[in-house]
């Protein structure tokens, strides 16, 4: 799965250099405001799936959902000017010029009046206007989402994807999910770029199978892709189209509009899979730590002869920690030692550590670093508080990955590939 993510992430990184997030700028003008504004509630605003950030957030004012003019205008790429004498804010984007006068129930779009119910106001030195008036003035799609309790704005609505013969040609099914020739071609090209050689049919199929499994996992454990995530995809595609790169990518990766749009959705599912976390109680984490982790200390020396000498000293009654402090080449914390689970240490060291009984000392264990004398300590001697305060991250990551891998293995085992 990590190979898939690396292939996708490298490609998305290239795309991200062509797109930009919305960040509002500071408003430097000093504006006094002595009007009392009642019933102020913050309102989240999303533009192409990205939440608008502003030093003074969008609010409900006098029953109307209002947004800071500067923040939202600059998010659309407009430039803002303020005339303190006339209390007029002007937003300019290309040939579109909007003028808003504080206290008036309208704005002017290229000298054409657009009325609204609540007059423009100044809140904390920011000009506020009704959200729908300003968004629609920039020819954007805008709506209030009751389900999400937020304002959704799309800078532009994409047309339906163009469907080609390659989209209609179905090569196989993962259970009931079809794999089109256009989708296969896209991932074959991405894999070829990653491997720097022509991938086999089996490699491409395995890649698509793992993507299908990750998507199924996310839909099962988290839910399907959200409307705001779809809005973000909409925005990324529009930016690529507006820069002229979109058609170039379709040609370079031998794919289609429909398959390329589906790729962005795949990338969201893969990101959601990579960042997914199950909830665990402290009690569950402690139980996992005591069952699946070991507590060891070791003495690392260069040669077997030195290791044998260490064992002789231990047989004569020397204290393990004293010898570790005097002879070990490792910078191990003598008091803490190492607490770890499988897959974290070099194989020989790890294998020997898990095979020891509590209190037992190993014979010399060779690794790429030299020779180790390992002593295992009981996990039961460590308090719950100590484990959680020092190792909660490692324990959680292990527990989470184990649970995810079990679920993913189940999904993969249930995939039936049917060729068309």
CSV table of C-alpha atoms in Angstrom, one decimal:
chain,number,residue,atom,x,y,z
A,1,UNK,CA,0.0,0.0,0.0
A,2,UNK,CA,2.9,2.4,0.7
A,3,UNK,CA,4.0,1.9,-3.0
A,4,UNK,CA,0.6,3.0,-4.2
A,5,UNK,CA,0.7,6.1,-2.0
A,6,UNK,CA,4.2,7.0,-3.2
A,7,UNK,CA,3.1,6.8,-6.8
A,8,UNK,CA,0.0,8.9,-6.2
A,9,UNK,CA,1.6,11.4,-3.9
A,10,UNK,CA,4.5,12.2,-6.4
A,11,UNK,CA,2.0,12.8,-9.1
A,12,UNK,CA,-0.3,14.9,-6.8
A,13,UNK,CA,2.8,16.9,-5.7
A,14,UNK,CA,3.4,17.9,-9.3
A,15,UNK,CA,-0.3,19.0,-9.6
A,16,UNK,CA,-0.2,20.9,-6.4
A,17,UNK,CA,2.4,23.3,-7.8
A,18,UNK,CA,-0.2,24.4,-10.3
A,19,UNK,CA,-2.9,25.0,-7.8
A,20,UNK,CA,-3.1,27.3,-4.8
A,21,UNK,CA,-5.2,27.4,-1.6
A,22,UNK,CA,-7.3,30.3,-0.5
A,23,UNK,CA,-5.6,32.6,2.1
A,24,UNK,CA,-7.1,35.9,3.0
A,25,UNK,CA,-4.8,39.0,3.4
A,26,UNK,CA,-4.8,41.5,6.2
A,27,UNK,CA,-6.9,44.7,5.9
A,28,UNK,CA,-4.7,47.6,6.8
A,29,UNK,CA,-7.3,50.4,6.7
A,30,UNK,CA,-8.3,51.9,10.1
A,31,UNK,CA,-12.1,51.9,10.2
A,32,UNK,CA,-14.1,52.9,13.3
A,33,UNK,CA,-17.3,51.1,14.1
A,34,UNK,CA,-19.6,52.3,16.8
A,35,UNK,CA,-22.8,50.4,15.7
A,36,UNK,CA,-24.1,47.7,18.0
A,37,UNK,CA,-24.4,44.4,16.1
A,38,UNK,CA,-26.6,41.8,17.7
A,39,UNK,CA,-26.9,38.0,17.3
A,40,UNK,CA,-23.4,37.3,16.0
A,41,UNK,CA,-22.7,33.6,15.2
A,42,UNK,CA,-19.7,32.4,13.2
A,43,UNK,CA,-20.5,30.6,9.9
A,44,UNK,CA,-18.0,28.4,8.1
A,45,UNK,CA,-17.5,29.2,4.4
A,46,UNK,CA,-16.0,26.8,1.9
A,47,UNK,CA,-14.8,27.9,-1.6
A,48,UNK,CA,-14.1,24.9,-3.8
A,49,UNK,CA,-13.9,22.7,-0.7
A,50,UNK,CA,-11.4,24.8,1.1
A,51,UNK,CA,-12.5,26.7,4.2
A,52,UNK,CA,-12.2,30.4,3.9
A,53,UNK,CA,-9.8,31.8,6.5
A,54,UNK,CA,-10.2,35.4,7.8
A,55,UNK,CA,-9.1,37.3,10.8
A,56,UNK,CA,-12.8,38.2,11.4
A,57,UNK,CA,-14.9,35.1,10.6
A,58,UNK,CA,-18.1,35.1,8.5
A,59,UNK,CA,-21.1,35.7,10.8
A,60,UNK,CA,-24.8,35.8,11.1
A,61,UNK,CA,-25.7,39.4,11.6
A,62,UNK,CA,-29.3,40.6,12.0
A,63,UNK,CA,-30.5,37.2,10.7
A,64,UNK,CA,-28.4,37.3,7.5
A,65,UNK,CA,-25.3,35.2,6.8
A,66,UNK,CA,-22.5,37.8,6.2
A,67,UNK,CA,-18.9,37.4,5.0
A,68,UNK,CA,-15.9,39.7,5.1
A,69,UNK,CA,-15.7,41.4,1.6
A,70,UNK,CA,-11.9,41.5,1.5
A,71,UNK,CA,-11.3,37.9,2.5
A,72,UNK,CA,-13.9,36.4,0.1
A,73,UNK,CA,-13.0,38.7,-2.8
A,74,UNK,CA,-9.3,38.0,-2.6
A,75,UNK,CA,-10.1,34.3,-2.5
A,76,UNK,CA,-11.7,34.8,-5.9
A,77,UNK,CA,-8.6,36.6,-7.1
A,78,UNK,CA,-10.0,40.1,-6.9
A,79,UNK,CA,-8.2,43.2,-5.8
A,80,UNK,CA,-9.7,45.4,-3.0
A,81,UNK,CA,-9.5,49.2,-2.5
A,82,UNK,CA,-11.0,51.2,0.3
A,83,UNK,CA,-12.2,54.8,0.2
A,84,UNK,CA,-12.5,56.0,3.8
A,85,UNK,CA,-14.1,59.3,2.7
A,86,UNK,CA,-17.1,57.7,1.0
A,87,UNK,CA,-17.0,54.5,3.1
A,88,UNK,CA,-16.8,52.5,-0.2
A,89,UNK,CA,-15.1,49.2,-0.8
A,90,UNK,CA,-14.2,48.3,-4.4
A,91,UNK,CA,-13.4,44.7,-5.6
A,92,UNK,CA,-12.0,44.3,-9.1
A,93,UNK,CA,-11.5,41.1,-11.0
A,94,UNK,CA,-10.8,41.4,-14.7
A,95,UNK,CA,-13.7,43.4,-16.2
A,96,UNK,CA,-15.9,42.9,-13.1
A,97,UNK,CA,-16.0,45.8,-10.7
A,98,UNK,CA,-18.0,45.6,-7.5
A,99,UNK,CA,-18.7,48.7,-5.3
A,100,UNK,CA,-20.1,48.4,-1.8
A,101,UNK,CA,-21.0,51.4,0.4
A,102,UNK,CA,-21.3,50.9,4.1
A,103,UNK,CA,-24.9,51.2,5.3
A,104,UNK,CA,-26.5,50.6,1.8
A,105,UNK,CA,-28.7,47.6,1.0
A,106,UNK,CA,-27.1,47.1,-2.4
A,107,UNK,CA,-23.9,46.7,-4.3
A,108,UNK,CA,-23.0,47.9,-7.8
A,109,UNK,CA,-21.7,45.4,-10.3
A,110,UNK,CA,-20.3,47.4,-13.3
A,111,UNK,CA,-22.8,50.1,-12.2
A,112,UNK,CA,-25.7,47.7,-12.2
A,113,UNK,CA,-27.5,47.6,-8.8
A,114,UNK,CA,-27.8,44.3,-7.0
A,115,UNK,CA,-30.1,44.7,-3.9
A,116,UNK,CA,-29.8,42.7,-0.6
A,117,UNK,CA,-31.8,42.6,2.6
A,118,UNK,CA,-29.2,43.6,5.2
A,119,UNK,CA,-27.0,46.6,4.6
A,120,UNK,CA,-23.3,46.4,4.4
A,121,UNK,CA,-21.7,46.8,7.8
A,122,UNK,CA,-18.2,47.2,9.4
A,123,UNK,CA,-17.3,44.6,12.0
A,124,UNK,CA,-13.9,44.8,13.7
A,125,UNK,CA,-12.6,47.0,10.8
A,126,UNK,CA,-13.9,44.6,8.1
A,127,UNK,CA,-16.6,45.3,5.6
A,128,UNK,CA,-19.3,42.6,5.8
A,129,UNK,CA,-21.9,41.8,3.0
A,130,UNK,CA,-24.4,39.0,2.5
A,131,UNK,CA,-22.6,35.9,1.2
A,132,UNK,CA,-24.9,35.2,-1.7
A,133,UNK,CA,-24.7,38.7,-3.2
A,134,UNK,CA,-20.9,38.8,-3.4
A,135,UNK,CA,-20.5,35.2,-4.6
A,136,UNK,CA,-23.2,35.5,-7.3
A,137,UNK,CA,-21.7,38.8,-8.3
A,138,UNK,CA,-18.5,36.9,-9.2
A,139,UNK,CA,-20.7,34.4,-11.2
A,140,UNK,CA,-20.1,31.6,-8.7
A,141,UNK,CA,-22.4,28.8,-7.6
A,142,UNK,CA,-23.4,29.4,-4.0
A,143,UNK,CA,-25.7,27.7,-1.5
A,144,UNK,CA,-26.4,27.3,2.2
A,145,UNK,CA,-26.0,23.6,3.2
A,146,UNK,CA,-28.4,22.7,6.0
A,147,UNK,CA,-26.7,19.3,6.3
A,148,UNK,CA,-23.2,20.7,6.9
A,149,UNK,CA,-24.4,24.0,8.4
A,150,UNK,CA,-22.0,25.9,6.1
A,151,UNK,CA,-21.9,28.1,3.0
A,152,UNK,CA,-20.7,26.2,-0.1
A,153,UNK,CA,-19.3,28.2,-3.0
A,154,UNK,CA,-18.0,26.9,-6.3
A,155,UNK,CA,-16.0,29.3,-8.4
A,156,UNK,CA,-17.3,27.4,-11.4
A,157,UNK,CA,-19.3,24.3,-11.9
A,158,UNK,CA,-17.7,21.6,-14.1
A,159,UNK,CA,-19.5,20.3,-17.1
A,160,UNK,CA,-20.3,16.6,-17.2
A,161,UNK,CA,-17.2,14.5,-18.0
A,162,UNK,CA,-16.7,13.6,-21.6
A,163,UNK,CA,-17.2,9.9,-22.1
A,164,UNK,CA,-15.1,8.1,-24.8
A,165,UNK,CA,-14.9,4.6,-26.2
A,166,UNK,CA,-12.0,3.9,-23.8
A,167,UNK,CA,-14.3,4.8,-20.8
A,168,UNK,CA,-17.0,2.4,-22.1
A,169,UNK,CA,-14.6,-0.4,-22.7
A,170,UNK,CA,-14.6,-2.5,-19.5
A,171,UNK,CA,-11.6,-4.8,-19.1
A,172,UNK,CA,-12.5,-6.4,-15.8
A,173,UNK,CA,-14.6,-6.1,-12.6
A,174,UNK,CA,-13.4,-6.1,-9.0
A,175,UNK,CA,-16.5,-7.7,-7.5
A,176,UNK,CA,-19.1,-5.4,-9.2
A,177,UNK,CA,-16.8,-2.4,-9.7
A,178,UNK,CA,-15.8,-2.0,-13.4
A,179,UNK,CA,-12.3,-1.1,-14.5
A,180,UNK,CA,-12.3,0.8,-17.8
A,181,UNK,CA,-9.6,0.8,-20.4
A,182,UNK,CA,-9.1,4.5,-19.8
A,183,UNK,CA,-8.5,4.0,-16.0
A,184,UNK,CA,-6.2,1.0,-16.7
A,185,UNK,CA,-4.2,3.1,-19.1
A,186,UNK,CA,-3.8,6.0,-16.6
A,187,UNK,CA,-2.5,3.8,-13.8
A,188,UNK,CA,-0.3,1.8,-16.3
A,189,UNK,CA,1.3,5.2,-17.3
A,190,UNK,CA,1.7,6.3,-13.7
A,191,UNK,CA,3.3,2.9,-12.8
A,192,UNK,CA,5.6,3.1,-15.8
A,193,UNK,CA,6.8,6.5,-14.6
A,194,UNK,CA,7.4,5.2,-11.1
A,195,UNK,CA,9.2,2.0,-12.2
A,196,UNK,CA,11.0,3.6,-15.2
A,197,UNK,CA,10.0,0.5,-17.2
A,198,UNK,CA,6.9,-1.0,-18.8
A,199,UNK,CA,4.7,-2.6,-16.1
A,200,UNK,CA,3.2,-6.0,-16.5
A,201,UNK,CA,-0.5,-6.6,-16.7
A,202,UNK,CA,-0.3,-8.2,-13.3
A,203,UNK,CA,1.5,-5.2,-11.7
A,204,UNK,CA,-1.2,-2.8,-13.0
A,205,UNK,CA,-4.0,-5.1,-11.9
A,206,UNK,CA,-2.5,-5.4,-8.4
A,207,UNK,CA,-2.2,-1.6,-8.2
A,208,UNK,CA,-5.9,-1.2,-9.1
A,209,UNK,CA,-6.9,-4.0,-6.8
A,210,UNK,CA,-5.2,-2.3,-3.8
A,211,UNK,CA,-6.7,1.1,-4.7
A,212,UNK,CA,-10.1,-0.6,-4.8
A,213,UNK,CA,-9.4,-2.3,-1.4
A,214,UNK,CA,-8.4,1.1,0.2
A,215,UNK,CA,-11.5,2.8,-1.2
A,216,UNK,CA,-13.7,-0.1,0.1
A,217,UNK,CA,-12.0,0.2,3.5
A,218,UNK,CA,-12.6,4.0,3.8
A,219,UNK,CA,-16.3,3.7,2.6
A,220,UNK,CA,-16.8,1.0,5.2
A,221,UNK,CA,-15.0,2.6,8.2
A,222,UNK,CA,-15.4,6.3,7.5
A,223,UNK,CA,-18.0,6.8,4.8
A,224,UNK,CA,-18.0,7.9,1.2
A,225,UNK,CA,-16.2,10.9,-0.2
A,226,UNK,CA,-18.0,14.1,1.1
A,227,UNK,CA,-19.6,16.9,-0.9
A,228,UNK,CA,-16.8,19.3,0.2
A,229,UNK,CA,-14.1,16.9,-0.9
A,230,UNK,CA,-15.9,16.7,-4.3
A,231,UNK,CA,-15.9,20.5,-4.3
A,232,UNK,CA,-12.2,20.5,-3.8
A,233,UNK,CA,-11.7,18.1,-6.7
A,234,UNK,CA,-13.9,20.4,-8.8
A,235,UNK,CA,-11.6,23.3,-7.9
A,236,UNK,CA,-8.3,21.4,-8.7
A,237,UNK,CA,-9.6,20.3,-12.1
A,238,UNK,CA,-10.8,23.8,-12.9
A,239,UNK,CA,-7.3,25.2,-12.0
A,240,UNK,CA,-5.6,22.7,-14.3
A,241,UNK,CA,-8.0,23.4,-17.1
A,242,UNK,CA,-7.5,27.2,-16.7
A,243,UNK,CA,-3.7,26.8,-16.8
A,244,UNK,CA,-3.9,24.6,-19.9
A,245,UNK,CA,-2.2,21.6,-18.2
A,246,UNK,CA,-5.3,19.5,-18.0
A,247,UNK,CA,-5.3,18.4,-21.7
A,248,UNK,CA,-1.6,17.9,-21.6
A,249,UNK,CA,-1.9,15.4,-18.7
A,250,UNK,CA,-4.6,13.5,-20.6
A,251,UNK,CA,-2.3,13.2,-23.6
A,252,UNK,CA,0.8,12.3,-21.5
A,253,UNK,CA,-0.9,9.6,-19.5
A,254,UNK,CA,-3.0,8.2,-22.3
A,255,UNK,CA,-6.2,8.7,-20.5
A,256,UNK,CA,-9.6,10.5,-20.7
A,257,UNK,CA,-11.4,13.3,-18.9
A,258,UNK,CA,-13.6,10.8,-17.1
A,259,UNK,CA,-10.7,8.6,-15.9
A,260,UNK,CA,-8.6,11.6,-14.8
A,261,UNK,CA,-11.5,13.0,-12.7
A,262,UNK,CA,-11.9,9.5,-11.1
A,263,UNK,CA,-8.1,9.6,-10.3
A,264,UNK,CA,-8.6,12.7,-8.1
A,265,UNK,CA,-11.3,10.8,-6.2
A,266,UNK,CA,-9.0,7.8,-5.9
A,267,UNK,CA,-6.4,10.1,-4.4
A,268,UNK,CA,-8.8,11.3,-1.7
A,269,UNK,CA,-9.7,7.8,-0.7
A,270,UNK,CA,-6.0,6.8,-0.5
A,271,UNK,CA,-5.2,9.9,1.6
A,272,UNK,CA,-8.2,9.1,3.9
A,273,UNK,CA,-7.0,5.5,4.1
A,274,UNK,CA,-3.4,6.5,5.0
A,275,UNK,CA,-4.6,9.0,7.7
A,276,UNK,CA,-7.4,6.8,9.2
A,277,UNK,CA,-7.4,6.2,12.9
A,278,UNK,CA,-9.4,3.8,15.0
A,279,UNK,CA,-10.4,4.9,18.5
A,280,UNK,CA,-8.7,3.1,21.4
A,281,UNK,CA,-9.2,3.4,25.1
A,282,UNK,CA,-6.2,3.7,27.4
A,283,UNK,CA,-7.0,0.3,28.8
A,284,UNK,CA,-6.9,-1.3,25.3
A,285,UNK,CA,-3.5,0.4,24.6
A,286,UNK,CA,-2.0,-0.9,27.9
A,287,UNK,CA,-3.2,-4.4,27.2
A,288,UNK,CA,-1.7,-4.3,23.7
A,289,UNK,CA,1.6,-2.9,25.0
A,290,UNK,CA,2.0,-5.6,27.6
A,291,UNK,CA,1.1,-8.4,25.2
A,292,UNK,CA,2.9,-7.3,22.0
A,293,UNK,CA,5.9,-5.2,23.2
A,294,UNK,CA,9.1,-6.2,24.9
A,295,UNK,CA,11.3,-4.3,27.3
A,296,UNK,CA,15.1,-4.9,26.9
A,297,UNK,CA,18.5,-3.5,27.5
A,298,UNK,CA,21.6,-4.5,25.6
A,299,UNK,CA,25.4,-4.1,25.5
A,300,UNK,CA,26.8,-3.6,22.0
A,301,UNK,CA,30.5,-4.4,21.2
A,302,UNK,CA,32.4,-4.8,18.0
A,303,UNK,CA,33.6,-8.4,18.3
A,304,UNK,CA,32.4,-11.8,19.6
A,305,UNK,CA,35.4,-12.0,21.8
A,306,UNK,CA,34.4,-8.8,23.5
A,307,UNK,CA,30.8,-10.1,23.8
A,308,UNK,CA,32.1,-13.4,25.4
A,309,UNK,CA,34.1,-11.4,27.9
A,310,UNK,CA,31.0,-9.4,28.9
A,311,UNK,CA,29.1,-12.7,29.5
A,312,UNK,CA,32.0,-13.9,31.7
A,313,UNK,CA,31.8,-10.8,33.8
A,314,UNK,CA,28.0,-11.2,34.1
A,315,UNK,CA,28.5,-14.8,35.2
A,316,UNK,CA,30.9,-13.5,37.9
A,317,UNK,CA,28.2,-11.3,39.3
A,318,UNK,CA,28.6,-7.9,37.5
A,319,UNK,CA,25.6,-5.7,37.2
A,320,UNK,CA,24.2,-5.6,33.6
A,321,UNK,CA,23.6,-1.8,33.7
A,322,UNK,CA,27.1,-1.1,35.0
A,323,UNK,CA,28.7,-3.1,32.1
A,324,UNK,CA,26.4,-1.4,29.6
A,325,UNK,CA,27.5,2.0,30.8
A,326,UNK,CA,31.2,1.0,30.7
A,327,UNK,CA,31.4,-1.0,27.5
A,328,UNK,CA,28.4,-0.5,25.2
A,329,UNK,CA,28.9,1.3,21.9
A,330,UNK,CA,25.2,2.2,21.8
A,331,UNK,CA,23.8,5.4,23.1
A,332,UNK,CA,21.0,3.6,24.9
A,333,UNK,CA,19.4,5.3,27.9
A,334,UNK,CA,20.7,3.0,30.6
A,335,UNK,CA,17.6,3.5,32.8
A,336,UNK,CA,15.0,3.1,30.2
A,337,UNK,CA,16.5,0.6,27.7
A,338,UNK,CA,14.3,-0.1,24.7
A,339,UNK,CA,10.6,-0.9,24.5
A,340,UNK,CA,9.4,-2.0,21.0
A,341,UNK,CA,7.3,-4.4,19.0
A,342,UNK,CA,8.0,-6.5,16.0
A,343,UNK,CA,9.1,-4.7,12.8
A,344,UNK,CA,11.0,-1.9,14.6
A,345,UNK,CA,14.5,-3.4,15.1
A,346,UNK,CA,17.0,-5.3,13.0
A,347,UNK,CA,15.9,-8.9,12.5
A,348,UNK,CA,18.4,-10.7,14.6
A,349,UNK,CA,18.2,-8.3,17.6
A,350,UNK,CA,14.4,-8.4,17.4
A,351,UNK,CA,14.1,-12.2,17.1
A,352,UNK,CA,16.4,-12.8,20.1
A,353,UNK,CA,14.6,-10.2,22.2
A,354,UNK,CA,11.2,-11.8,21.7
A,355,UNK,CA,12.6,-15.3,22.3
A,356,UNK,CA,14.0,-14.4,25.8
A,357,UNK,CA,12.2,-15.1,29.0
A,358,UNK,CA,11.8,-12.2,31.5
A,359,UNK,CA,15.1,-11.8,33.3
A,360,UNK,CA,17.0,-13.9,30.8
A,361,UNK,CA,20.3,-12.8,29.2
A,362,UNK,CA,21.1,-13.8,25.6
A,363,UNK,CA,24.2,-15.3,24.2
A,364,UNK,CA,26.0,-13.0,21.7
A,365,UNK,CA,23.7,-11.8,18.9
A,366,UNK,CA,25.3,-10.6,15.7
A,367,UNK,CA,23.9,-7.8,13.6
A,368,UNK,CA,25.2,-5.2,11.2
A,369,UNK,CA,26.1,-3.1,14.2
A,370,UNK,CA,28.3,-5.7,15.9
A,371,UNK,CA,27.5,-8.1,18.7
A,372,UNK,CA,24.7,-7.7,21.3
A,373,UNK,CA,24.2,-9.1,24.8
A,374,UNK,CA,20.5,-8.6,25.5
A,375,UNK,CA,18.6,-8.7,28.7
A,376,UNK,CA,14.8,-8.9,28.8
A,377,UNK,CA,12.9,-7.1,31.6
A,378,UNK,CA,9.3,-7.8,32.6
A,379,UNK,CA,6.7,-5.4,31.0
A,380,UNK,CA,4.7,-5.9,34.2
A,381,UNK,CA,7.3,-3.9,36.2
A,382,UNK,CA,6.4,-0.8,34.1
A,383,UNK,CA,3.4,1.2,35.3
A,384,UNK,CA,0.5,2.1,33.1
A,385,UNK,CA,1.3,5.8,33.5
A,386,UNK,CA,4.9,5.3,32.5
A,387,UNK,CA,3.9,3.4,29.3
A,388,UNK,CA,1.4,5.9,28.3
A,389,UNK,CA,3.5,9.0,29.0
A,390,UNK,CA,6.5,7.6,27.1
A,391,UNK,CA,5.3,5.3,24.5
A,392,UNK,CA,1.6,6.1,23.8
A,393,UNK,CA,2.4,7.2,20.2
A,394,UNK,CA,4.2,4.0,19.3
A,395,UNK,CA,1.6,1.8,21.0
A,396,UNK,CA,-1.2,3.6,19.2
A,397,UNK,CA,0.4,3.4,15.8
A,398,UNK,CA,1.0,-0.3,16.2
A,399,UNK,CA,-2.5,-1.0,17.4
A,400,UNK,CA,-4.0,1.1,14.7
A,401,UNK,CA,-1.9,-0.5,11.9
A,402,UNK,CA,-2.7,-4.0,13.1
A,403,UNK,CA,-6.4,-3.3,13.1
A,404,UNK,CA,-6.3,-1.7,9.7
A,405,UNK,CA,-4.2,-4.5,8.2
A,406,UNK,CA,-6.7,-7.1,9.5
A,407,UNK,CA,-9.6,-5.3,7.9
A,408,UNK,CA,-7.7,-4.7,4.7
A,409,UNK,CA,-6.6,-8.3,4.4
A,410,UNK,CA,-10.3,-9.3,4.8
A,411,UNK,CA,-11.3,-6.9,2.0
A,412,UNK,CA,-8.5,-8.1,-0.3
A,413,UNK,CA,-9.4,-11.8,0.3
A,414,UNK,CA,-13.0,-11.1,-0.7
A,415,UNK,CA,-12.2,-9.4,-4.0
A,416,UNK,CA,-13.2,-11.5,-7.0
A,417,UNK,CA,-11.7,-10.4,-10.3
A,418,UNK,CA,-13.9,-11.1,-13.4
A,419,UNK,CA,-12.5,-10.4,-16.8
A,420,UNK,CA,-14.9,-9.0,-19.4
